[in-house]
Coordinates of C-alpha atoms and ligand atoms in Angstrom, one line a residue:
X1 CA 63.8 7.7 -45.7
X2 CA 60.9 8.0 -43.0
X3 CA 57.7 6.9 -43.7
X4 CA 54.8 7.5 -41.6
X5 CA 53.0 3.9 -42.5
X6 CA 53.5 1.6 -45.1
X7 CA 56.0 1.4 -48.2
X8 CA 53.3 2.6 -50.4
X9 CA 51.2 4.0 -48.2
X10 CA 48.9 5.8 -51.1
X11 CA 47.8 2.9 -52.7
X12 CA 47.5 0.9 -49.4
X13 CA 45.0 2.6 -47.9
X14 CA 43.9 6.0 -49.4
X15 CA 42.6 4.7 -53.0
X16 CA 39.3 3.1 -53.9
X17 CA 39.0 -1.0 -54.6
X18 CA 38.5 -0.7 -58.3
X19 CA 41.0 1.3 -59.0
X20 CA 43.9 0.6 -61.9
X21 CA 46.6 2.9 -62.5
X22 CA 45.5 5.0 -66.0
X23 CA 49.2 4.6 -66.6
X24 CA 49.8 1.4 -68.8
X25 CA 52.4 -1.6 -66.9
X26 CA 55.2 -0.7 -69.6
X27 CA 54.9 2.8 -68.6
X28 CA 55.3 1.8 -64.6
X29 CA 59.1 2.2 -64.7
X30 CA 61.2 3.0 -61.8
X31 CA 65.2 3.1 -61.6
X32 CA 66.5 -0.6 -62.0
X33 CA 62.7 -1.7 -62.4
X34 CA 60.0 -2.2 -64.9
X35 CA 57.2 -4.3 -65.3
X36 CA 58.5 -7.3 -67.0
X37 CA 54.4 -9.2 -66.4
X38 CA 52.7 -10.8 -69.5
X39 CA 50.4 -7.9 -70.0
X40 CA 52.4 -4.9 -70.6
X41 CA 49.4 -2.8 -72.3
X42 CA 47.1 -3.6 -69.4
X43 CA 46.8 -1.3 -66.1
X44 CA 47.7 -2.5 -62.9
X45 CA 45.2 -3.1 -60.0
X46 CA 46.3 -0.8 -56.5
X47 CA 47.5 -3.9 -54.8
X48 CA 49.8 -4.6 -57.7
X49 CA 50.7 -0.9 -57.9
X50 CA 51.6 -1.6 -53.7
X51 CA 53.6 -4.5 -54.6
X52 CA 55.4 -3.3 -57.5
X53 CA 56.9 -0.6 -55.2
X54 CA 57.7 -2.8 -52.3
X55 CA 59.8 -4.9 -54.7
X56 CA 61.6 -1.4 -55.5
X57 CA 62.3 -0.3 -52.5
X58 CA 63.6 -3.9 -52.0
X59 CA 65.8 -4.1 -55.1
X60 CA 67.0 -0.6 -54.9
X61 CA 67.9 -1.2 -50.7
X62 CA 66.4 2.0 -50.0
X63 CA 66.8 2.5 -45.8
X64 CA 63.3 2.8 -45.6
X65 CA 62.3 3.8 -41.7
X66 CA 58.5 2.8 -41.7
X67 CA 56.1 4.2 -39.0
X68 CA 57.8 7.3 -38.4
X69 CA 55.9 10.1 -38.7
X70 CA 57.7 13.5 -39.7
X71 CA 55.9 16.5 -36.9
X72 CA 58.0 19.0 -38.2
X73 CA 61.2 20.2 -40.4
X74 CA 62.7 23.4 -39.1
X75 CA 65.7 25.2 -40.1
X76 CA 68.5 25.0 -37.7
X77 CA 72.0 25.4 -38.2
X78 CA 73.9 24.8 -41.2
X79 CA 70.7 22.2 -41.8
X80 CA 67.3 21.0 -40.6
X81 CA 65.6 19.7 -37.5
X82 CA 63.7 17.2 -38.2
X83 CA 61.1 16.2 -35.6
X84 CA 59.6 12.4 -35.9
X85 CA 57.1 10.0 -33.6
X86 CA 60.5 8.2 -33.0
X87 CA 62.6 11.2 -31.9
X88 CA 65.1 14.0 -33.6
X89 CA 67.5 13.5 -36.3
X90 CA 69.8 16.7 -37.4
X91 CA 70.0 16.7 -41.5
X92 CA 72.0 18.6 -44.1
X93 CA 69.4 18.2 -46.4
X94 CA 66.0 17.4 -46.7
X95 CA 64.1 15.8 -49.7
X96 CA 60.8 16.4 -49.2
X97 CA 59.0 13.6 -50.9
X98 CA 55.6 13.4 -49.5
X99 CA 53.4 13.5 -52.0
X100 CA 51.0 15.3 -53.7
X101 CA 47.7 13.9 -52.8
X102 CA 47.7 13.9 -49.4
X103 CA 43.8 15.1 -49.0
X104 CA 41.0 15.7 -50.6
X105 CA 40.3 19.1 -51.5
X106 CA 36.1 19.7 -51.0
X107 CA 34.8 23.0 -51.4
X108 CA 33.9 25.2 -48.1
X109 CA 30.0 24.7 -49.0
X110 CA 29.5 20.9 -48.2
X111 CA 29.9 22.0 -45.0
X112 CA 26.0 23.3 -46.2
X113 CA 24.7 20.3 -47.5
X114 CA 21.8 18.8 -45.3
X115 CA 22.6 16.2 -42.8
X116 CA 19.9 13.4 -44.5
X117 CA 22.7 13.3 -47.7
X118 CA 26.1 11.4 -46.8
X119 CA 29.3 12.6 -48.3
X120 CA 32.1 10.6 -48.7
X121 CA 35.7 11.7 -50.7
X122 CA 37.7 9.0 -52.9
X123 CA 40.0 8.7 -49.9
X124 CA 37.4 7.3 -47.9
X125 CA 34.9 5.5 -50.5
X126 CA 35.6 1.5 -51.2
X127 CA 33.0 0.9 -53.5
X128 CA 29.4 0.9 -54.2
X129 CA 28.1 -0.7 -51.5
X130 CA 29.1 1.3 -49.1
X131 CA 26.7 4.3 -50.4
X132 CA 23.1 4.2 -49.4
X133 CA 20.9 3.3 -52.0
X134 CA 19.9 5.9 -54.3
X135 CA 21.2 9.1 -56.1
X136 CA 24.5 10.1 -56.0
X137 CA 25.8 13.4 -57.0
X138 CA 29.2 13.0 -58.1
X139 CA 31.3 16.0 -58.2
X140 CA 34.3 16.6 -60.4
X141 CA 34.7 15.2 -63.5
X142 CA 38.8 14.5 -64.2
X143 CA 40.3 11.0 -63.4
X144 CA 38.6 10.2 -60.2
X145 CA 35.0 11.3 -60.9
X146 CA 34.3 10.0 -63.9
X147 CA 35.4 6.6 -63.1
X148 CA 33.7 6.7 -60.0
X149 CA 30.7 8.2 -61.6
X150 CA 30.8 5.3 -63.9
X151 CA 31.1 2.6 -61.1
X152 CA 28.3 4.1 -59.1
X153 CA 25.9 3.8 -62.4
X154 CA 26.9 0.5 -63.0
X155 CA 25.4 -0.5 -59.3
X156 CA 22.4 0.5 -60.7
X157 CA 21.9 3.7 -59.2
X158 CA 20.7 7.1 -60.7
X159 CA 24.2 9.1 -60.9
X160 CA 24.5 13.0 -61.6
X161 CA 27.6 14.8 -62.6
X162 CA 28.9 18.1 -61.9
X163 CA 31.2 19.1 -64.4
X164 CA 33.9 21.3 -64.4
X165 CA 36.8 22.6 -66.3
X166 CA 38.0 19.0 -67.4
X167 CA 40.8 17.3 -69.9
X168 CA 39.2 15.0 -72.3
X169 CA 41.2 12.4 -74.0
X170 CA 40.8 9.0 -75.6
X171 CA 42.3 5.9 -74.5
X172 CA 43.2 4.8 -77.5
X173 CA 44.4 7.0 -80.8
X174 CA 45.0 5.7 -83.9
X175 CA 45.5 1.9 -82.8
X176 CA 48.1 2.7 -79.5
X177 CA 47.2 4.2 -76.2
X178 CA 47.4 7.7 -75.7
X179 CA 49.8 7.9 -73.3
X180 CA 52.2 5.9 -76.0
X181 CA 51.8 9.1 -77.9
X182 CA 52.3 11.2 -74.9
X183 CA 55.3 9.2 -74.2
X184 CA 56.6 8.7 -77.5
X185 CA 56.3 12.0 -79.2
X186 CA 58.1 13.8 -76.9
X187 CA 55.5 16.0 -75.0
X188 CA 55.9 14.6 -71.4
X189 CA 59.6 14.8 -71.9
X190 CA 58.9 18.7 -71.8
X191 CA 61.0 20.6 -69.1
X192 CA 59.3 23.0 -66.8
X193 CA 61.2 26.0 -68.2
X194 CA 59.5 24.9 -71.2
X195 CA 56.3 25.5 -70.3
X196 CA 54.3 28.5 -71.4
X197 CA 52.1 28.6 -68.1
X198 CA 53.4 26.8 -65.7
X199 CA 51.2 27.7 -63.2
X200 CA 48.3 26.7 -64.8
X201 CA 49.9 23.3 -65.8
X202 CA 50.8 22.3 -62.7
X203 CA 46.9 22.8 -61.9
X204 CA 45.8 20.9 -64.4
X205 CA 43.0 18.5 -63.9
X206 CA 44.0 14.4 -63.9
X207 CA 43.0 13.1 -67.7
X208 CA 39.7 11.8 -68.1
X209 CA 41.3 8.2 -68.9
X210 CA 40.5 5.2 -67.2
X211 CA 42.5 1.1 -67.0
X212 CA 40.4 -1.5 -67.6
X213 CA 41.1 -4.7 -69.9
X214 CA 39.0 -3.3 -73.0
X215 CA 40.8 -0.1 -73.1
X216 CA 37.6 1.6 -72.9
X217 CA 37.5 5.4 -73.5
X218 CA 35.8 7.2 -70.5
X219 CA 35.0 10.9 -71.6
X220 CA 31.3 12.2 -70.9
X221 CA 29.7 10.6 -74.5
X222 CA 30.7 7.1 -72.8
X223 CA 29.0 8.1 -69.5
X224 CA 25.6 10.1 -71.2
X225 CA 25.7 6.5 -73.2
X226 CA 25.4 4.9 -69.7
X227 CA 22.2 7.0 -68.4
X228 CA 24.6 10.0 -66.0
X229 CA 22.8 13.1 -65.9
X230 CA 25.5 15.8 -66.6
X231 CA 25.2 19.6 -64.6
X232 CA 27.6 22.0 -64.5
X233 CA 29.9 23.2 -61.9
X234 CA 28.5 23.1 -58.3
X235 CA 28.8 27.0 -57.5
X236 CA 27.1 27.0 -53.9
X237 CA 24.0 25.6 -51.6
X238 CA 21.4 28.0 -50.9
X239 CA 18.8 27.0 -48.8
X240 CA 19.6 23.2 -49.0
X241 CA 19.7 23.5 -52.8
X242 CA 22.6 23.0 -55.1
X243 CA 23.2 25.7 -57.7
X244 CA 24.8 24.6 -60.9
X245 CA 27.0 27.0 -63.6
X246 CA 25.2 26.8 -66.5
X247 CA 28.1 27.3 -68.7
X248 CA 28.4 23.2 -69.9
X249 CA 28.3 24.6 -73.6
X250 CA 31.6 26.5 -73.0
X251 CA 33.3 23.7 -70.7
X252 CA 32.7 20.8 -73.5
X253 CA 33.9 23.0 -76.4
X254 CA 37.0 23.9 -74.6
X255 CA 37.6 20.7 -73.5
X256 CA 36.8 19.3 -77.8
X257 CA 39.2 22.1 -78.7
X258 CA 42.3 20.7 -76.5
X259 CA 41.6 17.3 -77.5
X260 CA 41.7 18.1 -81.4
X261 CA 45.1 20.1 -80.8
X262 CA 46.7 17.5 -79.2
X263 CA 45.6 14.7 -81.3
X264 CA 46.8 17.2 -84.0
X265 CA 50.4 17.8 -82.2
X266 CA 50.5 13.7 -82.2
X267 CA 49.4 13.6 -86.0
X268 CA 51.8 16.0 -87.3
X269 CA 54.9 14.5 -85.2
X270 CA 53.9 10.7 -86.7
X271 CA 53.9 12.2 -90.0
X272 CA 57.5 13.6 -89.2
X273 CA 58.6 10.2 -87.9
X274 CA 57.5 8.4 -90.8
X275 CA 54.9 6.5 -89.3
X276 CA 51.8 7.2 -90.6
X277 CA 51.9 3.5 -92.7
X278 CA 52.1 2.1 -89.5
X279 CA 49.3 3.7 -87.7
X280 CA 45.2 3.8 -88.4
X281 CA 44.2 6.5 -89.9
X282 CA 43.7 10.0 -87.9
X283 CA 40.3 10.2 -86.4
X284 CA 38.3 12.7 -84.0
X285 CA 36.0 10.9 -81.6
X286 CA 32.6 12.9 -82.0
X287 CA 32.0 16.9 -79.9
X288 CA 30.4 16.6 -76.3
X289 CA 26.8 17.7 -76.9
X290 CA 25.0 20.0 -74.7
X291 CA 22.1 18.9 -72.8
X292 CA 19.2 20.2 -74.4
X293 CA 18.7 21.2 -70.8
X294 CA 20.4 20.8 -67.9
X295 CA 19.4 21.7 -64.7
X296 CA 21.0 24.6 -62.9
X297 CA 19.6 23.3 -59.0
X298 CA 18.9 20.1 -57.2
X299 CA 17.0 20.2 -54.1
X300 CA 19.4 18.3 -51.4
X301 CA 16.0 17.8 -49.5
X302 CA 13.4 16.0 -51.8
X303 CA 15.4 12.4 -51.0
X304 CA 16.1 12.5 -54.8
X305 CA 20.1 12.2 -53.7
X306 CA 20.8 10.3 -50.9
X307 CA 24.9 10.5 -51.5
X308 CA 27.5 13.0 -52.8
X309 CA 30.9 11.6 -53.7
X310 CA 33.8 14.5 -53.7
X311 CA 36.1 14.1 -56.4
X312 CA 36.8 17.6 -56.6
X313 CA 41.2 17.2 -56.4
X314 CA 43.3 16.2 -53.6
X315 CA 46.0 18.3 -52.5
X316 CA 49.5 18.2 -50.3
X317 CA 49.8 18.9 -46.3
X318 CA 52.7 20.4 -45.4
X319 CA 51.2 21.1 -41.7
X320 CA 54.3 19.8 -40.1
X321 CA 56.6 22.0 -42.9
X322 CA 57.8 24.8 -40.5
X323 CA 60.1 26.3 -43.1
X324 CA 58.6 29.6 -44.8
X325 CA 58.1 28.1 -48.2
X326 CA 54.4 27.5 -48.5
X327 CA 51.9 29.7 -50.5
X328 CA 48.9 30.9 -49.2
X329 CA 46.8 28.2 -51.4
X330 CA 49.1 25.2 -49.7
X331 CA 51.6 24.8 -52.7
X332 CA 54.7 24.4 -52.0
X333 CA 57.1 26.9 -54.0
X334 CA 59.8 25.7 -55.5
X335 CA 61.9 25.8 -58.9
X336 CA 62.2 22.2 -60.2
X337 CA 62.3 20.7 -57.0
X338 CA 64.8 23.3 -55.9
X339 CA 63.2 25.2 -52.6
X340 CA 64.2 28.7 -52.0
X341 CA 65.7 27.5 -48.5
X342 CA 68.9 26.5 -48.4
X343 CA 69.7 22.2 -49.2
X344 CA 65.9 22.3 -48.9
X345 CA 64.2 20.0 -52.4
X346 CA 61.2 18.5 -53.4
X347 CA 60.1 15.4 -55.6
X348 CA 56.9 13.7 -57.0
X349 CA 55.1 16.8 -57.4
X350 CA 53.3 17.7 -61.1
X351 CA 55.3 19.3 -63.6
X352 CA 58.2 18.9 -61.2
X353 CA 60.9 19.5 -63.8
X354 CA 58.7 17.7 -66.6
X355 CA 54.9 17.1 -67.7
X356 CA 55.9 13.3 -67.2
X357 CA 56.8 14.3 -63.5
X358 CA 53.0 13.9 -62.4
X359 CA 53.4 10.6 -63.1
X360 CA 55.3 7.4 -62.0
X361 CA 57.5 7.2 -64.8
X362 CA 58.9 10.7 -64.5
X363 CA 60.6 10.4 -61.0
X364 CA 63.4 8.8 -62.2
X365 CA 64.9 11.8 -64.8
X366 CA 63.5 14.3 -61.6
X367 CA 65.4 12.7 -59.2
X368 CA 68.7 12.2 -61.0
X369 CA 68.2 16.2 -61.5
X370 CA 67.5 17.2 -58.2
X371 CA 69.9 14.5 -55.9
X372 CA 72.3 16.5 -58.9
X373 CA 71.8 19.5 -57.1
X374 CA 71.9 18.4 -53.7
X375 CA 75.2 16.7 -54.2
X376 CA 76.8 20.1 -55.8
X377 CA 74.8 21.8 -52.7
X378 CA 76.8 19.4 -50.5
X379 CA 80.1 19.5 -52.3
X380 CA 80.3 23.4 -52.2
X381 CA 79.6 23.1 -48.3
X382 CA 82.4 20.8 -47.8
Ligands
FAD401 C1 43.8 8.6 -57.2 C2 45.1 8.6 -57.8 C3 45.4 7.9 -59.0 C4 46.7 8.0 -59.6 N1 46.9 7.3 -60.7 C5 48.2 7.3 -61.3 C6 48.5 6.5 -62.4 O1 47.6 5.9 -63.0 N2 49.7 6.5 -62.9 C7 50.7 7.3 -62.3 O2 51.9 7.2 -62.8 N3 50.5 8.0 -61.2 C8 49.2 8.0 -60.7 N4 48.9 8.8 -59.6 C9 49.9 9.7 -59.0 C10 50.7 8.8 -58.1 O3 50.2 8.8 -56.8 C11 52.0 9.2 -58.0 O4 52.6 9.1 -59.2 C12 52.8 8.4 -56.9 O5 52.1 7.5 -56.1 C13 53.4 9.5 -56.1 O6 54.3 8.9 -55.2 P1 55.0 9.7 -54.1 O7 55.8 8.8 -53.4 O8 55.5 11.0 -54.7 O9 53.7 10.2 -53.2 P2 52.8 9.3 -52.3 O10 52.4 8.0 -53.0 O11 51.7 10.2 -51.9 O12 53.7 9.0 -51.1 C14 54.1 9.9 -50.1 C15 54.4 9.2 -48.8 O13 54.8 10.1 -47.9 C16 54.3 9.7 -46.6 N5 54.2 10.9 -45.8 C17 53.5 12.0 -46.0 N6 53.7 12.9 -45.0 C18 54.5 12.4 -44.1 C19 55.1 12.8 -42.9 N7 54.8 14.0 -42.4 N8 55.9 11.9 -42.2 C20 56.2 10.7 -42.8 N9 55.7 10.3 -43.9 C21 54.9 11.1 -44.6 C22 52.9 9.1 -46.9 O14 52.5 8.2 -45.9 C23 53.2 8.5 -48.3 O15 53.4 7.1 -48.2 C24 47.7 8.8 -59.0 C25 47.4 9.5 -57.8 C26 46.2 9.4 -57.2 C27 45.9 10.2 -56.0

């Protein structure tokens, strides 16, 4: 296993201070290792999230080689060529495992903003202080941005969101956390193959869920509650101005209309179970309302916003990938971790083999699956 830093190197040094996993500790399970702590329904902090998997690659002796740095993978032979910072090694096989999230994906135009308004990306933002004092246009509103947008008006500064096409979900339903009933119904168990679009799944925006102690829901009632100005999608700068969608009517409803189907899905598999005696009753949190107007442009020059944060997705770098298997948008193609190249597989990518494969919990099932494959691969060779 070569690892260009750190065991963990994600949550070492590319993730904000604040941040908890939205995954709750009995959901952090790895091969031969679950969270076994006093607080199994609370989130865990990055640093525990670092430790946690330092103490699995411990337990499960995996011959980690930290600080190497893979430069390229290209076909050679029967196998691979691998090159590293610390030389060449000749594999069979090759398990590319190097994570989704490698960047931040901003849009071509901040290249457009004007110079007087900093712009940071989750990957380099700490916290608060870091930002000027002022308004900050946050932009993006899954996982990342609302939490960050919430953060950043909690400092006490003026905060504006940009909203896209986003997934809206409570964080708790019925009494237990929605990712219980993600989890328990069945529906991240769902195989790729299973999966109407797949496409589209696998691009589906991170949950607007946040972990803190309260279990506090995070969706865009709780952050108009908190004084965030909402705006639509940022389409482009023109002339130092911002232009905004002004299509928030459509985003919210769609966005109410998933939420309701899946708290429905969850309702009518309790009711199969049995359950409902054990559960509160079913509920629907209140519809997003529209702004009674919200502005479609933001002059970048008035000083009115001094910072933009970019929370706009993060996606993979396969830059040192010299194996013909990467699509023009930078995804990597693949058929449930299987790459069309021979003994060539992927892990830890979304919707992998499963919805729960975007997530922590799902690599064990994907990698029994996959290793599977590359052992028959292996066998038929021999
Ligand atoms: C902001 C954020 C929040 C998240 N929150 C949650 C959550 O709440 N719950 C949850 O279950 N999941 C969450 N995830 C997803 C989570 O990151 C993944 O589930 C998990 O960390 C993925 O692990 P990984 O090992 O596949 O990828 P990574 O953690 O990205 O690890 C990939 C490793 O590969 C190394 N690497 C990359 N390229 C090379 C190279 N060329 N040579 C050598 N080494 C290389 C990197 O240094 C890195 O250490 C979150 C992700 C992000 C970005």
């Amino acid at each position: 296993m070569l690892e260009r830093g750190e065991v963990a190197n994600s949550w070492r040094r590319e993730r904000w201070d604040s941040l908890r996993l939205l995954t709750p500790n009995w959901q952090s399970r790895l091969p031969g290792l679950r969270y076994e702590g006093p607080d199994p329904d609370g989130y865990m902090t990055a640093g525990e999230v670092s430790e946690f998997i330092e103490r699995f690659a411990k337990v499960s002796r995996a011959p980690v080689r930290t600080g190497v740095n893979v430069t390229s993978v290209r076909r050679a032979g029967e196998g691979y060529q691998v090159t590293t910072s610390r030389g060449e090694i000749h594999a069979r096989t090759v398990v590319i495992a190097s994570g989704a999230c490698n960047e931040p994906s901003v849009p071509q135009f901040s290249g457009a903003v004007p110079a007087s308004v900093e712009q940071v990306t989750p990957f380099g933002y700490r916290g608060p202080a870091q930002l000027p004092d002022g308004g900050v246009l946050v932009v993006g509103a899954s996982a990342t941005g609302v939490q960050l947008a919430s953060e950043l008006r909690r400092s006490g500064r003026p905060v504006t969101l940009s909203v896209g096409e986003h997934v809206r979900l409570p964080r708790t339903y019925r009494g237990r956390d929605v990712l219980w009933w993600m989890d328990a119904s069945g529906l991240w168990d769902q195989r790729y193959d299973e999966v109407e679009d797949l496409t589209r799944a696998r691009r589906l925006p991170s949950p607007q869920l946040v972990g803190t102690p309260e279990r506090a829901t995070l969706d865009l009632n709780a952050l108009t509650a908190m004084g965030v100005e909402l705006v639509g999608r940022w389409a482009a700068v023109r002339d130092g101005r911002a232009l905004f969608s002004g299509g928030l009517r459509n985003v919210f409803s769609l966005a109410d209309l998933k939420m309701a189907r899946l708290l429905g899905i969850f309702d009518e598999w309790a009711r199969g179970e049995g359950l409902d005696g054990d559960l509160e009753a079913p509920e629907r949190g209140a519809p997003t309302p529209v702004p009674q107007s919200s502005r479609l442009q933001l002059d970048l020059r008035s000083g009115e916003i001094r910072s933009i944060v970019w929370a706009t997705g993060y996606r993979p770098d396969y830059r040192w990938l010299d194996v013909p298997v990467v699509d023009a948008k930078g995804q990597l193609h693949h058929d449930g971790g299987v790459v069309n190249s021979p003994g060539l597989y992927a892990l830890g990518l979304p919707v992998l083999r499963r919805r729960k494969s975007t997530f922590i919990c799902g690599i064990e099932d994907d990698a029994r699956e996959v290793i599977g494959h590359l052992a028959g691969f292996l066998a038929e060779r021999r």
